[in-house]
């Protein structure tokens, strides 16, 4: 099956700093990538949809200036949490899709802790 | 907002028993998918059932879909301790691949 990786798997940062999370499709080209956020024992909340070469589409309530998404190539999307605060601490998961109505493959997630 | 509602929220069974999880949704869908998540890990795709399908099997998994009731069920037969995980349903309304996840069922299978 297709493999999606995320880096880093775990990051701890100080309040006010920015953190970049990478999502890579390792053995396929992903036309669309999705970023989710998950709180402990909760479901996944879609944050944004990222299409290669175009601006990301953010879900209602998600601050685009806070969560910067770049999808520069068919195998890489990045999520940058700018000026992170403790309330941004969460589990961030990306997924990648090959084509329309194709299966989504999920990355292993990144645990962000903001002190 | 989350569309899917799942029940039960938590389920504890003995190894060898069957586990049934249910998912309800509110609007029409293109397909419904079930995922598994081990604690602190990413999601693993289990099965996809399209809106024109009523039942699908994959190994020990059986998924049903009732579009008139807007509900789906996931049955895991002959459960194993390794099946312990959280299970999520996710609906695809054919909006560019966006998935709306249910709240999940935490399954515990005791050896």
Coordinates of N, CA and C in Angstrom, one line a residue:
Chain A
X1 N 0.8 -1.2 0.0 CA 0.0 0.0 0.0 C 0.9 1.3 0.0
X2 N 0.2 2.4 -0.3 CA 0.9 3.6 -0.3 C 1.3 4.1 1.1
X3 N 2.5 4.7 1.1 CA 3.0 5.1 2.4 C 3.1 6.7 2.5
X4 N 2.7 7.2 3.6 CA 2.8 8.6 3.9 C 3.6 8.8 5.2
X5 N 4.6 9.6 5.1 CA 5.4 9.9 6.3 C 5.2 11.3 6.8
X6 N 5.4 11.5 8.1 CA 5.4 12.8 8.7 C 6.7 13.0 9.5
X7 N 7.1 14.3 9.4 CA 8.3 14.6 10.2 C 8.2 16.0 10.8
X8 N 8.4 16.2 12.1 CA 8.9 15.2 13.0 C 7.7 14.4 13.5
X9 N 8.0 13.4 14.3 CA 6.9 12.6 14.9 C 6.4 13.2 16.2
X10 N 7.4 14.0 16.8 CA 7.1 14.6 18.1 C 7.9 15.9 18.2
X11 N 7.3 16.9 18.6 CA 8.1 18.2 18.8 C 7.5 18.9 20.0
X12 N 8.5 19.5 20.7 CA 8.2 20.3 21.9 C 8.8 21.7 21.6
X13 N 8.0 22.7 21.8 CA 8.6 24.0 21.5 C 8.1 25.0 22.5
X14 N 8.7 26.2 22.5 CA 8.3 27.2 23.5 C 7.2 28.1 22.8
X15 N 6.4 28.7 23.7 CA 5.4 29.5 23.2 C 5.9 30.7 22.4
X16 N 5.3 31.0 21.3 CA 5.8 32.1 20.4 C 6.7 31.7 19.3
X17 N 7.1 30.5 19.3 CA 7.9 30.0 18.2 C 7.1 29.4 17.1
X18 N 7.7 29.2 15.9 CA 6.9 28.5 14.8 C 7.5 27.1 14.6
X19 N 6.6 26.3 14.2 CA 6.9 24.8 14.0 C 6.5 24.4 12.7
X20 N 7.3 23.7 11.9 CA 7.0 23.2 10.6 C 6.9 21.7 10.7
X21 N 5.8 21.2 10.1 CA 5.5 19.8 10.0 C 5.5 19.4 8.6
X22 N 6.2 18.3 8.2 CA 6.2 17.9 6.8 C 5.4 16.6 6.6
X23 N 4.8 16.5 5.5 CA 4.0 15.4 5.1 C 4.4 14.9 3.7
X24 N 4.9 13.7 3.6 CA 5.4 13.2 2.4 C 4.7 11.9 1.9
X25 N 4.4 11.9 0.6 CA 4.0 10.6 0.1 C 5.2 10.0 -0.5
X26 N 5.5 8.8 0.0 CA 6.8 8.2 -0.3 C 6.9 7.4 -1.7
X27 N 5.8 6.8 -2.0 CA 5.8 6.0 -3.2 C 4.7 6.3 -4.2
X28 N 4.1 7.5 -4.1 CA 3.1 7.9 -5.1 C 3.0 9.4 -5.1
X29 N 2.4 9.9 -6.1 CA 2.3 11.3 -6.2 C 0.9 11.7 -5.8
X30 N 0.8 12.6 -4.8 CA -0.5 13.0 -4.2 C -0.9 14.3 -4.8
X31 N -2.0 14.3 -5.5 CA -2.6 15.5 -6.0 C -3.2 16.4 -4.9
X32 N -3.7 15.7 -3.9 CA -4.4 16.4 -2.8 C -3.9 15.8 -1.5
X33 N -3.6 16.7 -0.6 CA -3.2 16.3 0.8 C -4.2 17.1 1.8
X34 N -4.4 16.4 2.9 CA -5.4 17.0 3.9 C -4.6 17.0 5.2
X35 N -4.9 18.1 6.0 CA -4.4 18.2 7.3 C -5.5 18.2 8.3
X36 N -5.3 17.3 9.4 CA -6.3 17.1 10.4 C -5.6 17.4 11.8
X37 N -6.5 17.7 12.7 CA -6.0 17.9 14.1 C -6.9 17.0 15.0
X38 N -6.2 16.4 16.0 CA -6.9 15.5 16.8 C -6.5 15.8 18.3
X39 N -7.6 16.0 19.1 CA -7.3 16.2 20.6 C -7.5 14.8 21.2
X40 N -6.9 14.7 22.4 CA -6.9 13.3 23.1 C -8.3 12.7 23.2
X41 N -8.4 11.5 22.8 CA -9.7 10.7 22.8 C -10.8 11.4 22.0
X42 N -10.4 12.2 21.1 CA -11.4 12.9 20.2 C -11.2 12.4 18.8
X43 N -12.1 12.9 18.0 CA -12.1 12.6 16.6 C -11.2 13.5 15.8
X44 N -11.0 13.2 14.5 CA -10.1 14.1 13.7 C -11.0 15.2 13.1
X45 N -10.4 16.4 13.2 CA -11.1 17.6 12.7 C -10.3 18.1 11.5
X46 N -10.9 18.1 10.3 CA -10.3 18.6 9.1 C -9.9 20.0 9.2
X47 N -8.6 20.4 9.0 CA -8.2 21.8 9.1 C -8.2 22.4 7.7
X48 N -7.6 21.7 6.7 CA -7.5 22.3 5.4 C -7.2 21.2 4.4
X49 N -7.5 21.6 3.1 CA -7.2 20.8 2.0 C -6.1 21.5 1.1
X50 N -5.1 20.7 0.8 CA -4.0 21.2 0.1 C -3.8 20.6 -1.3
X51 N -3.9 21.4 -2.3 CA -3.7 20.9 -3.7 C -2.4 21.4 -4.2
X52 N -1.7 20.6 -4.8 CA -0.3 20.9 -5.4 C -0.4 22.1 -6.3
X53 N 0.4 23.1 -6.0 CA 0.5 24.3 -6.9 C -0.5 25.3 -6.7
X54 N -1.4 25.1 -5.7 CA -2.4 26.2 -5.5 C -2.6 26.4 -4.0
X55 N -3.3 27.4 -3.6 CA -3.5 27.8 -2.2 C -4.4 26.8 -1.5
X56 N -4.1 26.6 -0.3 CA -4.9 25.6 0.5 C -6.3 26.2 0.8
X57 N -7.2 25.3 0.9 CA -8.6 25.7 1.3 C -8.8 25.3 2.8
X58 N -9.1 26.3 3.6 CA -9.2 26.1 5.0 C -10.7 25.9 5.4
X59 N -10.9 25.1 6.4 CA -12.2 24.8 7.0 C -12.6 26.0 7.8
X60 N -13.9 26.2 8.0 CA -14.4 27.3 8.8 C -13.8 27.2 10.2
X61 N -13.3 28.4 10.7 CA -12.8 28.5 12.0 C -11.3 28.2 12.1
X62 N -10.7 27.8 11.0 CA -9.2 27.6 11.1 C -8.5 28.8 10.5
X63 N -7.6 29.4 11.3 CA -7.0 30.6 10.9 C -5.9 30.3 9.9
X64 N -6.0 30.8 8.7 CA -5.0 30.6 7.7 C -3.7 31.2 7.9
X65 N -3.7 32.3 8.7 CA -2.4 33.0 9.0 C -1.7 32.3 10.2
X66 N -2.4 31.5 10.9 CA -1.9 30.8 12.0 C -1.3 29.4 11.6
X67 N -2.0 28.8 10.7 CA -1.6 27.5 10.2 C -1.3 27.6 8.7
X68 N -0.1 27.8 8.4 CA 0.4 28.0 7.0 C 0.6 26.7 6.3
X69 N 0.0 26.5 5.2 CA 0.1 25.3 4.4 C 0.7 25.5 3.1
X70 N 1.7 24.7 2.7 CA 2.4 24.8 1.4 C 2.4 23.5 0.8
X71 N 2.0 23.4 -0.4 CA 2.1 22.1 -1.2 C 2.8 22.3 -2.4
X72 N 4.2 22.3 -2.3 CA 5.0 22.8 -3.4 C 5.3 21.7 -4.4
X73 N 5.1 20.4 -4.0 CA 5.3 19.4 -5.0 C 4.3 18.3 -4.8
X74 N 4.3 17.3 -5.7 CA 3.3 16.3 -5.6 C 3.6 15.2 -4.5
X75 N 4.7 15.4 -3.8 CA 5.0 14.5 -2.8 C 5.2 15.1 -1.4
X76 N 5.1 16.5 -1.3 CA 5.3 17.1 -0.1 C 4.4 18.3 0.2
X77 N 3.8 18.2 1.4 CA 3.0 19.4 1.9 C 3.5 19.7 3.3
X78 N 3.6 21.0 3.6 CA 4.0 21.4 4.9 C 3.0 22.2 5.6
X79 N 2.9 22.0 6.9 CA 2.0 22.8 7.8 C 2.9 23.5 8.8
X80 N 2.9 24.8 8.8 CA 3.6 25.6 9.8 C 2.7 26.2 10.8
X81 N 2.9 25.9 12.0 CA 2.1 26.5 13.1 C 2.9 27.8 13.5
X82 N 2.4 28.9 13.3 CA 3.1 30.1 13.5 C 2.8 30.7 14.9
X83 N 3.8 31.3 15.6 CA 3.6 31.8 16.9 C 2.8 30.9 17.8
X84 N 3.3 29.7 18.0 CA 2.5 28.7 18.7 C 2.2 29.0 20.1
X85 N 1.1 28.6 20.6 CA 0.7 28.8 21.9 C 0.3 27.4 22.5
X86 N 0.2 27.3 23.9 CA -0.1 26.0 24.5 C -1.4 25.4 23.9
X87 N -2.4 26.3 23.6 CA -3.6 25.7 23.0 C -3.5 25.1 21.7
X88 N -2.3 25.3 21.0 CA -2.1 24.7 19.7 C -1.5 23.3 19.9
X89 N -1.2 22.9 21.1 CA -0.8 21.5 21.4 C -1.8 20.5 21.0
X90 N -1.4 19.6 20.2 CA -2.4 18.6 19.6 C -1.6 17.6 18.8
X91 N -2.4 16.7 18.3 CA -1.8 15.7 17.4 C -2.3 16.1 16.0
X92 N -1.3 16.3 15.1 CA -1.6 16.7 13.7 C -1.3 15.6 12.8
X93 N -2.3 15.3 11.9 CA -2.2 14.1 11.0 C -2.5 14.6 9.6
X94 N -1.7 14.2 8.7 CA -1.9 14.5 7.3 C -2.4 13.2 6.5
X95 N -3.0 13.4 5.4 CA -3.4 12.3 4.6 C -3.2 12.8 3.1
X96 N -3.0 11.8 2.3 CA -2.7 12.1 0.9 C -3.6 11.2 0.0
X97 N -4.0 11.8 -1.1 CA -4.9 11.1 -2.0 C -4.3 11.2 -3.4
X98 N -4.4 10.0 -4.2 CA -3.8 10.0 -5.5 C -4.6 10.7 -6.5
X99 N -5.9 10.4 -6.5 CA -6.8 10.9 -7.6 C -8.1 11.1 -7.0
X100 N -9.0 11.8 -7.8 CA -10.3 12.0 -7.3 C -11.0 10.7 -7.0
X101 N -11.7 10.7 -5.8 CA -12.4 9.6 -5.3 C -11.5 8.4 -5.0
X102 N -10.2 8.7 -4.9 CA -9.3 7.6 -4.5 C -9.2 7.5 -2.9
X103 N -8.6 6.4 -2.5 CA -8.5 6.2 -1.1 C -7.5 7.2 -0.5
X104 N -7.7 7.6 0.7 CA -6.7 8.5 1.4 C -5.8 7.6 2.3
X105 N -4.5 8.0 2.2 CA -3.5 7.3 3.1 C -3.0 8.3 4.1
X106 N -3.0 7.8 5.3 CA -2.7 8.7 6.4 C -1.3 8.6 6.9
X107 N -0.7 9.7 7.3 CA 0.6 9.7 7.9 C 0.5 9.2 9.4
X108 N 1.6 9.0 10.1 CA 1.6 8.5 11.4 C 1.3 9.6 12.5
X109 N 1.2 10.8 12.0 CA 0.9 11.9 13.0 C 2.1 12.6 13.6
X110 N 1.9 13.8 14.0 CA 3.0 14.6 14.7 C 2.4 15.1 16.0
X111 N 3.0 14.8 17.1 CA 2.5 15.3 18.4 C 3.2 16.6 18.7
X112 N 2.5 17.7 18.8 CA 3.0 19.0 19.1 C 2.7 19.4 20.5
X113 N 3.7 19.7 21.3 CA 3.5 20.2 22.6 C 4.2 21.6 22.7
X114 N 3.3 22.6 23.1 CA 3.8 24.0 23.2 C 3.9 24.3 24.7
X115 N 5.0 24.7 25.1 CA 5.2 25.0 26.6 C 4.9 26.4 26.9
Chain B
X1 N -18.3 21.0 11.2 CA -18.9 20.2 12.3 C -18.8 18.8 12.0
X2 N -18.6 17.9 13.0 CA -18.5 16.5 12.8 C -19.9 16.0 12.4
X3 N -19.9 15.2 11.3 CA -21.2 14.7 10.9 C -21.5 13.3 11.5
X4 N -20.5 12.5 11.6 CA -20.7 11.1 12.1 C -20.9 11.0 13.6
X5 N -21.8 10.2 13.9 CA -21.9 9.9 15.3 C -21.8 8.4 15.5
X6 N -21.0 8.0 16.4 CA -20.7 6.5 16.6 C -21.2 6.1 17.9
X7 N -21.6 4.8 17.9 CA -21.9 4.2 19.2 C -21.5 2.7 19.1
X8 N -21.1 2.1 20.2 CA -20.9 2.8 21.5 C -19.6 3.6 21.4
X9 N -19.5 4.5 22.4 CA -18.2 5.2 22.5 C -17.1 4.3 22.9
X10 N -17.4 3.4 23.8 CA -16.4 2.4 24.2 C -17.0 1.0 24.3
X11 N -16.2 0.0 24.0 CA -16.7 -1.3 23.9 C -15.6 -2.3 24.4
X12 N -16.0 -3.1 25.4 CA -15.0 -4.0 26.0 C -15.5 -5.4 25.8
X13 N -14.8 -6.3 25.2 CA -15.2 -7.7 24.9 C -14.1 -8.6 25.2
X14 N -14.4 -9.9 25.2 CA -13.4 -11.0 25.4 C -12.9 -11.4 24.0
X15 N -11.7 -11.9 23.9 CA -11.2 -12.5 22.7 C -12.1 -13.5 22.2
X16 N -12.3 -13.6 20.9 CA -13.2 -14.6 20.3 C -14.6 -14.1 20.1
X17 N -15.0 -13.1 20.8 CA -16.4 -12.5 20.6 C -16.4 -11.6 19.4
X18 N -17.6 -11.3 19.0 CA -17.8 -10.4 17.9 C -18.0 -9.0 18.4
X19 N -17.5 -8.0 17.7 CA -17.6 -6.6 18.1 C -18.4 -5.9 17.0
X20 N -19.4 -5.1 17.4 CA -20.2 -4.4 16.4 C -20.2 -2.9 16.8
X21 N -19.9 -2.1 15.9 CA -19.8 -0.6 16.1 C -20.8 0.0 15.0
X22 N -21.5 1.1 15.4 CA -22.4 1.7 14.6 C -22.0 3.2 14.3
X23 N -22.5 3.6 13.2 CA -22.1 5.0 12.8 C -23.4 5.6 12.1
X24 N -23.8 6.8 12.5 CA -24.9 7.5 11.8 C -24.4 8.8 11.3
X25 N -25.0 9.2 10.2 CA -24.7 10.5 9.6 C -25.9 11.2 9.2
X26 N -25.7 12.5 8.8 CA -26.9 13.3 8.6 C -27.3 13.7 7.2
X27 N -26.3 13.8 6.3 CA -26.6 14.2 4.9 C -26.2 13.1 4.0
X28 N -26.6 13.2 2.7 CA -26.3 12.2 1.7 C -24.8 12.1 1.5
X29 N -24.3 11.0 1.2 CA -22.9 10.7 1.0 C -22.6 10.0 -0.3
X30 N -21.3 10.1 -0.7 CA -20.8 9.4 -1.8 C -20.3 8.0 -1.4
X31 N -19.6 8.0 -0.3 CA -19.2 6.7 0.3 C -18.9 6.9 1.8
X32 N -18.8 5.8 2.5 CA -18.5 5.8 3.9 C -17.3 4.9 4.1
X33 N -16.4 5.3 4.9 CA -15.1 4.6 5.2 C -14.9 4.3 6.6
X34 N -14.3 3.2 6.9 CA -14.0 2.9 8.3 C -12.4 2.8 8.4
X35 N -12.0 3.4 9.6 CA -10.6 3.5 9.8 C -10.3 3.0 11.2
X36 N -9.1 2.5 11.4 CA -8.6 2.1 12.7 C -7.4 2.9 13.2
X37 N -7.4 3.2 14.5 CA -6.3 4.0 15.0 C -5.8 3.4 16.3
X38 N -4.5 3.0 16.3 CA -3.9 2.6 17.5 C -3.5 3.8 18.3
X39 N -3.5 3.7 19.6 CA -3.2 4.9 20.5 C -2.0 5.7 20.0
X40 N -2.2 7.0 19.8 CA -1.1 7.8 19.4 C -0.5 7.6 18.1
X41 N -1.2 6.9 17.2 CA -0.7 6.6 15.9 C -1.6 7.1 14.8
X42 N -1.2 7.0 13.5 CA -2.0 7.4 12.4 C -3.1 6.4 12.2
X43 N -3.9 6.7 11.1 CA -5.1 5.9 10.8 C -4.8 4.9 9.7
X44 N -5.4 3.8 9.9 CA -5.3 2.7 8.9 C -6.6 2.5 8.2
X45 N -6.7 2.6 6.9 CA -7.9 2.4 6.2 C -8.3 0.9 6.2
X46 N -9.6 0.7 6.6 CA -10.1 -0.7 6.7 C -10.9 -1.1 5.5
X47 N -11.9 -0.2 5.2 CA -12.8 -0.6 4.2 C -13.6 0.6 3.7
X48 N -14.0 0.6 2.5 CA -14.8 1.7 1.9 C -16.1 1.0 1.3
X49 N -17.2 1.6 1.6 CA -18.5 1.1 1.1 C -19.1 2.3 0.4
X50 N -19.5 2.1 -0.9 CA -20.1 3.2 -1.7 C -21.6 3.3 -1.4
X51 N -22.2 4.4 -1.7 CA -23.6 4.7 -1.4 C -24.5 3.7 -2.1
X52 N -24.1 3.1 -3.2 CA -25.0 2.1 -3.8 C -24.7 0.7 -3.4
X53 N -23.9 0.5 -2.4 CA -23.6 -0.8 -1.9 C -24.3 -1.0 -0.5
X54 N -24.6 -2.2 -0.2 CA -25.3 -2.4 1.1 C -24.5 -3.2 2.1
X55 N -23.6 -4.0 1.6 CA -22.7 -4.8 2.4 C -21.4 -5.1 1.8
X56 N -20.4 -5.1 2.6 CA -19.0 -5.4 2.1 C -18.2 -6.2 3.1
X57 N -17.4 -7.1 2.6 CA -16.6 -8.0 3.5 C -15.2 -7.8 3.2
X58 N -14.4 -7.9 4.3 CA -12.9 -7.9 4.1 C -12.3 -8.7 5.2
X59 N -12.0 -10.0 5.0 CA -11.4 -10.8 6.1 C -12.5 -11.0 7.2
X60 N -12.1 -10.6 8.4 CA -13.0 -10.7 9.5 C -13.9 -9.5 9.7
X61 N -13.8 -8.6 8.7 CA -14.6 -7.3 8.8 C -15.9 -7.5 7.9
X62 N -17.0 -7.0 8.4 CA -18.2 -6.9 7.6 C -18.8 -5.5 7.9
X63 N -19.0 -4.8 6.8 CA -19.6 -3.5 6.9 C -20.9 -3.4 6.2
X64 N -21.9 -2.8 6.8 CA -23.2 -2.6 6.2 C -23.5 -1.1 6.0
X65 N -24.3 -0.8 5.1 CA -24.7 0.6 4.9 C -26.2 0.7 4.6
X66 N -26.9 1.5 5.3 CA -28.3 1.7 5.1 C -28.5 3.1 4.9
X67 N -28.6 3.5 3.6 CA -28.7 4.9 3.3 C -30.1 5.5 3.6
X68 N -31.1 4.7 3.8 CA -32.4 5.2 4.2 C -32.4 5.6 5.6
X69 N -31.6 4.9 6.4 CA -31.5 5.2 7.8 C -30.2 6.1 8.1
X70 N -29.4 6.3 7.0 CA -28.2 7.0 7.2 C -27.3 6.4 8.3
X71 N -27.1 5.2 8.2 CA -26.3 4.5 9.2 C -25.4 3.4 8.6
X72 N -24.4 3.1 9.3 CA -23.5 2.0 8.9 C -23.1 1.2 10.1
X73 N -22.7 0.0 9.9 CA -22.2 -0.8 11.0 C -20.9 -1.5 10.6
X74 N -20.0 -1.7 11.5 CA -18.8 -2.4 11.3 C -18.8 -3.6 12.3
X75 N -18.7 -4.8 11.8 CA -18.7 -6.0 12.6 C -17.3 -6.6 12.4
X76 N -16.7 -6.9 13.6 CA -15.4 -7.6 13.6 C -15.7 -8.9 14.2
X77 N -15.5 -10.0 13.5 CA -15.8 -11.3 14.0 C -14.6 -12.0 14.6
X78 N -14.8 -12.8 15.6 CA -13.7 -13.6 16.2 C -12.6 -12.6 16.6
X79 N -12.9 -11.7 17.4 CA -12.0 -10.6 17.8 C -10.7 -11.2 18.5
X80 N -9.6 -10.4 18.3 CA -8.3 -10.7 18.9 C -7.9 -9.6 19.7
X81 N -7.0 -9.8 20.7 CA -6.4 -8.7 21.5 C -5.8 -7.7 20.6
X82 N -5.3 -8.1 19.5 CA -4.6 -7.1 18.6 C -5.6 -6.2 17.9
X83 N -6.9 -6.5 18.0 CA -7.9 -5.6 17.4 C -8.2 -4.4 18.3
X84 N -7.6 -4.4 19.5 CA -7.8 -3.3 20.4 C -7.3 -2.0 19.8
X85 N -8.2 -1.0 19.7 CA -7.9 0.2 19.0 C -9.1 1.1 19.0
X86 N -9.0 2.3 18.4 CA -10.2 3.1 18.2 C -10.6 3.0 16.7
X87 N -11.9 2.9 16.5 CA -12.4 2.8 15.2 C -13.3 4.0 14.8
X88 N -13.0 4.5 13.6 CA -13.7 5.7 13.2 C -14.4 5.4 11.9
X89 N -15.6 6.0 11.7 CA -16.2 6.0 10.4 C -16.0 7.4 9.9
X90 N -15.9 7.5 8.6 CA -15.7 8.8 7.9 C -16.6 8.8 6.7
X91 N -17.3 9.9 6.5 CA -18.1 10.1 5.3 C -17.5 11.0 4.3
X92 N -17.7 10.6 3.0 CA -17.2 11.4 1.9 C -18.5 11.8 1.1
X93 N -18.6 13.2 1.1 CA -19.8 13.7 0.4 C -19.4 14.2 -1.0
X94 N -18.3 13.7 -1.5 CA -17.8 14.0 -2.9 C -17.6 15.5 -3.0
X95 N -16.9 16.1 -2.0 CA -16.5 17.5 -1.9 C -15.0 17.5 -2.0
X96 N -14.5 17.1 -3.1 CA -13.0 17.1 -3.2 C -12.3 16.2 -2.3
X97 N -12.9 15.1 -1.9 CA -12.2 14.1 -1.1 C -12.3 14.4 0.4
X98 N -12.9 15.5 0.8 CA -13.0 15.8 2.3 C -13.7 14.7 3.0
X99 N -13.1 14.3 4.1 CA -13.8 13.3 5.0 C -14.2 13.9 6.3
X100 N -15.4 13.5 6.7 CA -15.9 14.0 8.0 C -15.9 12.8 8.9
X101 N -15.2 12.9 10.0 CA -15.0 11.7 10.9 C -16.1 11.7 12.0
X102 N -16.5 10.5 12.4 CA -17.3 10.3 13.5 C -16.4 10.4 14.8
X103 N -17.1 10.3 15.9 CA -16.4 10.5 17.2 C -15.6 9.3 17.6
X104 N -15.8 8.1 17.0 CA -15.0 7.0 17.2 C -15.6 6.0 18.3
X105 N -15.2 4.8 18.2 CA -15.5 3.8 19.2 C -14.2 3.2 19.7
X106 N -14.0 3.2 21.0 CA -12.8 2.7 21.6 C -13.0 1.2 21.9
X107 N -12.4 0.3 21.2 CA -12.6 -1.1 21.4 C -11.5 -1.7 22.2
X108 N -11.8 -2.4 23.2 CA -10.8 -3.2 24.0 C -11.2 -4.6 24.0
X109 N -10.2 -5.4 23.5 CA -10.4 -6.9 23.4 C -9.5 -7.5 24.5
X110 N -10.1 -8.2 25.4 CA -9.3 -8.7 26.5 C -9.0 -10.2 26.2
X111 N -7.7 -10.5 26.4 CA -7.3 -11.9 26.1 C -7.8 -12.9 27.1

